[in-house]
mmCIF file of C-alpha atoms and ligand atoms in Angstrom:
data_model
loop_
_atom_site.group_PDB
_atom_site.id
_atom_site.type_symbol
_atom_site.label_atom_id
_atom_site.label_comp_id
_atom_site.label_asym_id
_atom_site.label_seq_id
_atom_site.Cartn_x
_atom_site.Cartn_y
_atom_site.Cartn_z
ATOM 1 C CA UNK T 1 0.000 0.000 0.000
ATOM 2 C CA UNK T 2 1.223 3.537 -0.796
ATOM 3 C CA UNK T 3 2.400 5.600 2.167
ATOM 4 C CA UNK T 4 0.212 8.502 3.275
ATOM 5 C CA UNK T 5 1.507 12.057 2.906
ATOM 6 C CA UNK T 6 2.692 14.033 5.907
ATOM 7 C CA UNK T 7 1.459 17.648 5.881
ATOM 8 C CA UNK T 8 3.093 20.234 8.122
ATOM 9 C CA UNK T 9 0.920 23.251 8.935
ATOM 10 C CA UNK T 10 2.532 26.223 10.720
ATOM 11 C CA UNK T 11 1.325 29.729 11.511
ATOM 12 C CA UNK T 12 1.691 32.363 14.180
ATOM 13 C CA UNK T 13 -0.520 31.620 17.152
ATOM 14 C CA UNK T 14 -4.088 32.808 16.425
ATOM 15 C CA UNK T 15 -3.819 32.801 12.601
ATOM 16 C CA UNK T 16 -6.392 30.008 12.449
ATOM 17 C CA UNK T 17 -4.447 26.828 11.627
ATOM 18 C CA UNK T 18 -6.262 24.620 14.185
ATOM 19 C CA UNK T 19 -9.654 25.875 12.936
ATOM 20 C CA UNK T 20 -8.658 25.171 9.320
ATOM 21 C CA UNK T 21 -7.374 21.662 10.067
ATOM 22 C CA UNK T 22 -10.474 20.808 12.126
ATOM 23 C CA UNK T 23 -12.783 22.100 9.357
ATOM 24 C CA UNK T 24 -10.849 20.074 6.784
ATOM 25 C CA UNK T 25 -11.133 16.879 8.839
ATOM 26 C CA UNK T 26 -14.901 17.317 9.053
ATOM 27 C CA UNK T 27 -15.134 17.199 5.259
ATOM 28 C CA UNK T 28 -12.659 14.344 4.633
ATOM 29 C CA UNK T 29 -13.524 10.716 5.370
ATOM 30 C CA UNK T 30 -11.889 9.653 8.625
ATOM 31 C CA UNK T 31 -9.922 6.805 7.028
ATOM 32 C CA UNK T 32 -8.299 9.274 4.647
ATOM 33 C CA UNK T 33 -6.885 12.012 6.853
ATOM 34 C CA UNK T 34 -5.837 12.343 10.475
ATOM 35 C CA UNK T 35 -4.365 15.057 12.639
ATOM 36 C CA UNK T 36 -1.485 14.145 14.897
ATOM 37 C CA UNK T 37 -2.004 14.736 18.631
ATOM 38 C CA UNK T 38 1.174 16.254 20.074
ATOM 39 C CA UNK T 39 2.588 15.997 23.576
ATOM 40 C CA UNK T 40 3.027 19.262 25.473
ATOM 41 C CA UNK T 41 4.035 20.526 28.896
ATOM 42 C CA UNK T 42 1.778 23.616 28.625
ATOM 43 C CA UNK T 43 -1.304 23.846 30.832
ATOM 44 C CA UNK T 44 -4.670 22.713 29.526
ATOM 45 C CA UNK T 45 -6.962 25.525 28.264
ATOM 46 C CA UNK T 46 -10.659 25.585 29.129
ATOM 47 C CA UNK T 47 -12.442 23.236 26.726
ATOM 48 C CA UNK T 48 -9.346 21.163 25.883
ATOM 49 C CA UNK T 49 -9.280 17.398 26.411
ATOM 50 C CA UNK T 50 -6.273 15.174 27.174
ATOM 51 C CA UNK T 51 -5.622 12.883 24.194
ATOM 52 C CA UNK T 52 -7.762 14.948 21.838
ATOM 53 C CA UNK T 53 -6.114 18.384 21.659
ATOM 54 C CA UNK T 54 -2.814 17.324 23.220
ATOM 55 C CA UNK T 55 -1.339 14.732 25.527
ATOM 56 C CA UNK T 56 -0.655 17.017 28.498
ATOM 57 C CA UNK T 57 2.419 15.756 30.355
ATOM 58 C CA UNK T 58 4.798 16.961 33.076
ATOM 59 C CA UNK T 59 8.228 18.328 32.150
ATOM 60 C CA UNK T 60 10.016 15.269 33.597
ATOM 61 C CA UNK T 61 7.802 12.918 31.540
ATOM 62 C CA UNK T 62 8.554 14.899 28.373
ATOM 63 C CA UNK T 63 12.293 14.822 29.116
ATOM 64 C CA UNK T 64 12.073 11.064 29.673
ATOM 65 C CA UNK T 65 10.447 10.706 26.228
ATOM 66 C CA UNK T 66 13.257 12.802 24.667
ATOM 67 C CA UNK T 67 15.822 10.507 26.335
ATOM 68 C CA UNK T 68 14.003 7.458 24.896
ATOM 69 C CA UNK T 69 14.060 9.035 21.399
ATOM 70 C CA UNK T 70 10.256 8.850 21.325
ATOM 71 C CA UNK T 71 9.837 12.063 19.303
ATOM 72 C CA UNK T 72 10.031 12.513 15.549
ATOM 73 C CA UNK T 73 10.560 16.192 16.353
ATOM 74 C CA UNK T 74 10.265 18.385 19.410
ATOM 75 C CA UNK T 75 10.820 22.036 20.269
ATOM 76 C CA UNK T 76 10.509 24.615 22.996
ATOM 77 C CA UNK T 77 7.784 27.117 22.129
ATOM 78 C CA UNK T 78 6.669 29.903 24.516
ATOM 79 C CA UNK T 79 8.676 28.277 27.369
ATOM 80 C CA UNK T 80 6.924 24.928 26.995
ATOM 81 C CA UNK T 81 7.915 21.708 25.288
ATOM 82 C CA UNK T 82 5.905 20.438 22.314
ATOM 83 C CA UNK T 83 6.619 17.222 20.403
ATOM 84 C CA UNK T 84 5.307 14.735 17.844
ATOM 85 C CA UNK T 85 5.553 11.108 18.910
ATOM 86 C CA UNK T 86 7.317 8.967 16.315
ATOM 87 C CA UNK T 87 5.279 5.837 16.955
ATOM 88 C CA UNK T 88 1.829 7.270 16.164
ATOM 89 C CA UNK T 89 2.889 8.995 12.929
ATOM 90 C CA UNK T 90 4.874 6.180 11.340
ATOM 91 C CA UNK T 91 2.149 3.584 11.986
ATOM 92 C CA UNK T 92 -0.622 5.761 10.524
ATOM 93 C CA UNK T 93 1.344 6.796 7.412
ATOM 94 C CA UNK T 94 2.087 3.132 6.731
ATOM 95 C CA UNK T 95 -1.655 2.453 6.398
ATOM 96 C CA UNK T 96 -1.885 5.014 3.550
ATOM 97 C CA UNK T 97 -3.580 7.720 5.631
ATOM 98 C CA UNK T 98 -2.476 11.376 5.273
ATOM 99 C CA UNK T 99 -1.388 12.957 8.557
ATOM 100 C CA UNK T 100 -1.475 16.658 9.506
ATOM 101 C CA UNK T 101 1.053 18.101 11.935
ATOM 102 C CA UNK T 102 0.178 21.452 13.564
ATOM 103 C CA UNK T 103 3.744 22.365 14.571
ATOM 104 C CA UNK T 104 6.030 25.401 14.701
ATOM 105 C CA UNK T 105 8.892 26.313 12.306
ATOM 106 C CA UNK T 106 11.517 24.521 14.422
ATOM 107 C CA UNK T 107 9.586 21.249 14.262
ATOM 108 C CA UNK T 108 8.966 21.815 10.537
ATOM 109 C CA UNK T 109 12.717 22.065 9.903
ATOM 110 C CA UNK T 110 13.346 18.794 11.789
ATOM 111 C CA UNK T 111 10.597 16.947 9.876
ATOM 112 C CA UNK T 112 11.826 18.205 6.461
ATOM 113 C CA UNK T 113 15.327 16.939 7.270
ATOM 114 C CA UNK T 114 14.026 13.477 8.268
ATOM 115 C CA UNK T 115 11.129 13.076 5.858
ATOM 116 C CA UNK T 116 11.781 14.823 2.524
ATOM 117 C CA UNK T 117 8.380 13.675 1.199
ATOM 118 C CA UNK T 118 6.546 15.847 3.735
ATOM 119 C CA UNK T 119 4.703 18.865 2.299
ATOM 120 C CA UNK T 120 4.488 22.101 4.255
ATOM 121 C CA UNK T 121 1.893 24.861 4.415
ATOM 122 C CA UNK T 122 2.205 28.230 6.162
ATOM 123 C CA UNK T 123 -0.943 30.101 7.215
ATOM 124 C CA UNK T 124 -0.721 33.911 7.356
ATOM 125 C CA UNK T 125 -3.198 36.260 9.023
ATOM 126 C CA UNK T 126 -4.479 39.144 6.853
ATOM 127 C CA UNK T 127 -2.894 41.738 9.221
ATOM 128 C CA UNK T 128 -1.241 42.103 12.645
ATOM 129 C CA UNK T 129 -4.346 43.885 13.940
ATOM 130 C CA UNK T 130 -6.567 40.965 12.923
ATOM 131 C CA UNK T 131 -4.130 38.474 14.483
ATOM 132 C CA UNK T 132 -4.328 40.404 17.757
ATOM 133 C CA UNK T 133 -8.164 40.464 17.511
ATOM 134 C CA UNK T 134 -8.308 36.698 16.950
ATOM 135 C CA UNK T 135 -5.996 35.917 19.868
ATOM 136 C CA UNK T 136 -8.179 38.066 22.131
ATOM 137 C CA UNK T 137 -11.425 36.796 20.562
ATOM 138 C CA UNK T 138 -10.456 33.201 21.376
ATOM 139 C CA UNK T 139 -10.652 34.317 25.015
ATOM 140 C CA UNK T 140 -8.370 31.572 26.305
ATOM 141 C CA UNK T 141 -5.083 33.298 27.047
ATOM 142 C CA UNK T 142 -4.065 35.929 29.603
ATOM 143 C CA UNK T 143 -2.973 39.430 28.529
ATOM 144 C CA UNK T 144 0.651 38.490 29.266
ATOM 145 C CA UNK T 145 0.427 35.342 27.111
ATOM 146 C CA UNK T 146 -1.196 37.314 24.244
ATOM 147 C CA UNK T 147 1.564 39.957 24.329
ATOM 148 C CA UNK T 148 4.239 37.249 24.180
ATOM 149 C CA UNK T 149 2.481 35.428 21.342
ATOM 150 C CA UNK T 150 2.188 38.648 19.300
ATOM 151 C CA UNK T 151 5.928 39.259 19.780
ATOM 152 C CA UNK T 152 6.674 35.650 18.723
ATOM 153 C CA UNK T 153 4.405 35.951 15.666
ATOM 154 C CA UNK T 154 7.012 37.974 13.767
ATOM 155 C CA UNK T 155 9.704 35.374 14.462
ATOM 156 C CA UNK T 156 7.390 32.555 13.308
ATOM 157 C CA UNK T 157 6.312 34.437 10.139
ATOM 158 C CA UNK T 158 9.943 35.169 9.165
ATOM 159 C CA UNK T 159 10.183 31.442 8.224
ATOM 160 C CA UNK T 160 7.343 31.567 5.658
ATOM 161 C CA UNK T 161 9.699 31.050 2.674
ATOM 162 C CA UNK T 162 10.758 27.593 3.938
ATOM 163 C CA UNK T 163 7.243 26.278 3.193
ATOM 164 C CA UNK T 164 5.875 24.754 -0.033
ATOM 165 C CA UNK T 165 2.543 26.633 0.165
ATOM 166 C CA UNK T 166 1.178 29.836 1.682
ATOM 167 C CA UNK T 167 -2.457 30.409 2.629
ATOM 168 C CA UNK T 168 -3.781 33.818 3.746
ATOM 169 C CA UNK T 169 -6.571 33.161 6.214
ATOM 170 C CA UNK T 170 -8.727 36.251 5.699
ATOM 171 C CA UNK T 171 -12.077 34.836 4.596
ATOM 172 C CA UNK T 172 -12.265 31.439 6.334
ATOM 173 C CA UNK T 173 -14.164 29.599 3.571
ATOM 174 C CA UNK T 174 -11.698 30.785 0.930
ATOM 175 C CA UNK T 175 -8.744 29.706 3.079
ATOM 176 C CA UNK T 176 -10.355 26.276 3.613
ATOM 177 C CA UNK T 177 -10.928 25.977 -0.117
ATOM 178 C CA UNK T 178 -7.210 26.797 -0.718
ATOM 179 C CA UNK T 179 -6.238 24.058 1.732
ATOM 180 C CA UNK T 180 -8.456 21.515 -0.045
ATOM 181 C CA UNK T 181 -6.994 22.551 -3.420
ATOM 182 C CA UNK T 182 -3.458 21.961 -2.114
ATOM 183 C CA UNK T 183 -4.378 18.475 -0.929
ATOM 184 C CA UNK T 184 -6.124 17.588 -4.194
ATOM 185 C CA UNK T 185 -3.077 18.794 -6.170
ATOM 186 C CA UNK T 186 -0.706 16.781 -3.974
ATOM 187 C CA UNK T 187 -2.832 13.636 -4.294
ATOM 188 C CA UNK T 188 -2.857 14.025 -8.066
ATOM 189 C CA UNK T 189 0.925 14.502 -8.061
ATOM 190 C CA UNK T 190 1.392 11.321 -5.991
ATOM 191 C CA UNK T 191 -0.989 9.341 -8.250
ATOM 192 C CA UNK T 192 0.927 10.470 -11.375
ATOM 193 C CA UNK T 193 4.234 9.590 -9.791
ATOM 194 C CA UNK T 194 2.919 6.124 -8.859
ATOM 195 C CA UNK T 195 1.614 5.578 -12.418
ATOM 196 C CA UNK T 196 5.084 6.496 -13.825
ATOM 197 C CA UNK T 197 6.808 4.148 -11.383
ATOM 198 C CA UNK T 198 4.375 1.290 -12.137
ATOM 199 C CA UNK T 199 4.942 1.753 -15.899
ATOM 200 C CA UNK T 200 8.736 1.758 -15.433
ATOM 201 C CA UNK T 201 8.676 -1.321 -13.194
ATOM 202 C CA UNK T 202 6.505 -3.308 -15.593
ATOM 203 C CA UNK T 203 8.968 -2.487 -18.426
ATOM 204 C CA UNK T 204 12.013 -3.337 -16.302
ATOM 205 C CA UNK T 205 10.526 -6.656 -15.162
ATOM 206 C CA UNK T 206 9.200 -7.690 -18.590
ATOM 207 C CA UNK T 207 11.009 -10.727 -20.047
HETATM 208 N N1 GDP F 1 7.491 21.698 17.135
HETATM 209 C C1 GDP F 1 6.241 21.495 17.575
HETATM 210 N N2 GDP F 1 5.406 22.539 17.704
HETATM 211 C C2 GDP F 1 4.138 22.287 18.111
HETATM 212 C C3 GDP F 1 3.674 20.976 18.408
HETATM 213 N N3 GDP F 1 2.380 21.062 18.798
HETATM 214 C C4 GDP F 1 2.047 22.356 18.734
HETATM 215 N N4 GDP F 1 3.105 23.098 18.328
HETATM 216 C C5 GDP F 1 3.166 24.551 18.082
HETATM 217 O O1 GDP F 1 3.261 25.235 19.308
HETATM 218 C C6 GDP F 1 2.681 26.527 19.159
HETATM 219 C C7 GDP F 1 1.748 26.808 20.317
HETATM 220 O O2 GDP F 1 0.663 25.928 20.277
HETATM 221 P P1 GDP F 1 -0.551 26.126 21.282
HETATM 222 O O3 GDP F 1 -0.024 26.307 22.682
HETATM 223 O O4 GDP F 1 -1.550 25.038 21.077
HETATM 224 O O5 GDP F 1 -1.143 27.533 20.863
HETATM 225 P P2 GDP F 1 -2.031 27.970 19.590
HETATM 226 O O6 GDP F 1 -1.296 27.577 18.353
HETATM 227 O O7 GDP F 1 -2.123 29.441 19.779
HETATM 228 O O8 GDP F 1 -3.361 27.303 19.713
HETATM 229 C C8 GDP F 1 2.010 26.548 17.791
HETATM 230 O O9 GDP F 1 2.892 27.197 16.874
HETATM 231 C C9 GDP F 1 1.904 25.080 17.428
HETATM 232 O O10 GDP F 1 1.930 24.878 16.016
HETATM 233 C C10 GDP F 1 4.592 19.885 18.244
HETATM 234 O O11 GDP F 1 4.302 18.714 18.463
HETATM 235 N N5 GDP F 1 5.846 20.206 17.827
HETATM 236 N N1 ADP F 2 -10.761 33.499 8.803
HETATM 237 C C1 ADP F 2 -11.094 33.795 10.062
HETATM 238 N N2 ADP F 2 -11.819 34.898 10.325
HETATM 239 C C2 ADP F 2 -12.140 35.224 11.603
HETATM 240 N N3 ADP F 2 -11.796 34.497 12.709
HETATM 241 C C3 ADP F 2 -11.069 33.389 12.500
HETATM 242 C C4 ADP F 2 -10.683 32.972 11.182
HETATM 243 N N4 ADP F 2 -9.962 31.825 11.291
HETATM 244 C C5 ADP F 2 -9.906 31.541 12.614
HETATM 245 N N5 ADP F 2 -10.573 32.463 13.355
HETATM 246 C C6 ADP F 2 -10.722 32.539 14.831
HETATM 247 O O1 ADP F 2 -9.472 32.983 15.319
HETATM 248 C C7 ADP F 2 -9.171 32.366 16.583
HETATM 249 C C8 ADP F 2 -7.805 31.660 16.492
HETATM 250 O O2 ADP F 2 -7.938 30.515 15.636
HETATM 251 P P1 ADP F 2 -7.168 29.126 15.948
HETATM 252 O O3 ADP F 2 -7.633 28.145 14.924
HETATM 253 O O4 ADP F 2 -7.308 28.767 17.397
HETATM 254 O O5 ADP F 2 -5.656 29.599 15.637
HETATM 255 P P2 ADP F 2 -4.245 28.843 15.774
HETATM 256 O O6 ADP F 2 -4.516 27.376 15.843
HETATM 257 O O7 ADP F 2 -3.477 29.229 14.548
HETATM 258 O O8 ADP F 2 -3.621 29.385 17.030
HETATM 259 C C9 ADP F 2 -10.329 31.418 16.876
HETATM 260 O O9 ADP F 2 -11.242 32.060 17.756
HETATM 261 C C10 ADP F 2 -10.966 31.182 15.501
HETATM 262 O O10 ADP F 2 -12.344 30.888 15.595
#
């Protein structure tokens, strides 16, 4: 069976990447696409569930997992650890399912180095003012956290050129449609590549 594709999605906090990925998953059959659940040492926000939004772990547990080489990638973001567990991703990709990683630019660099077949998408907000409004509108972070995330946004956005695709999340439905177009184009590319390989193999093996 063909391997699934790994999609990296990054954005400054509040740009709307989680909303876009969740909306995409609602429209794709479950067997086709999955989102990876990361481990983090940050505190749980109101409305978040352990095992659904993140696996919330203590710092010493996270460090133990690093020591055991359990992460495909991990990084420190906003003073907390975040990481993608190797086990979950590799097993799912092997079954032909596409997997989405909602990770920062540091994690994206580590994944690209290890898995050159991964495709990466950067989500931009339409303006700094709108990014600030969305962070506040989400109503889940303190003023101090919002100020830090706005300052970090510039650092995150400075890595936009490392990504294969850019999406501006101004009108949500348009941004979602862009995301679906990217996935359709990638699936077509993979299907064409497979057809070329199959044709070559049948010629090479012909007696
Ligand atoms: N490298 C890495 N970054 C992650 C991972 N999980 C989440 N992040 C990133 O950490 C940042 C903060 O995430 P979070 O605390 O959920 O805040 P939010 O993005 O504002 O909802 C975002 O840029 C995420 O993309 C992970 O497993 N690895
Ligand atoms: N295109 C959009 N227009 C207006 N609000 C949006 C749009 N996309 C997302 N939002 C809102 O912005 C806030 C931040 O979105 P979220 O998906 O949590 O961002 P991220 O995962 O990038 O931190 C949420 O309240 C979400 O409903």
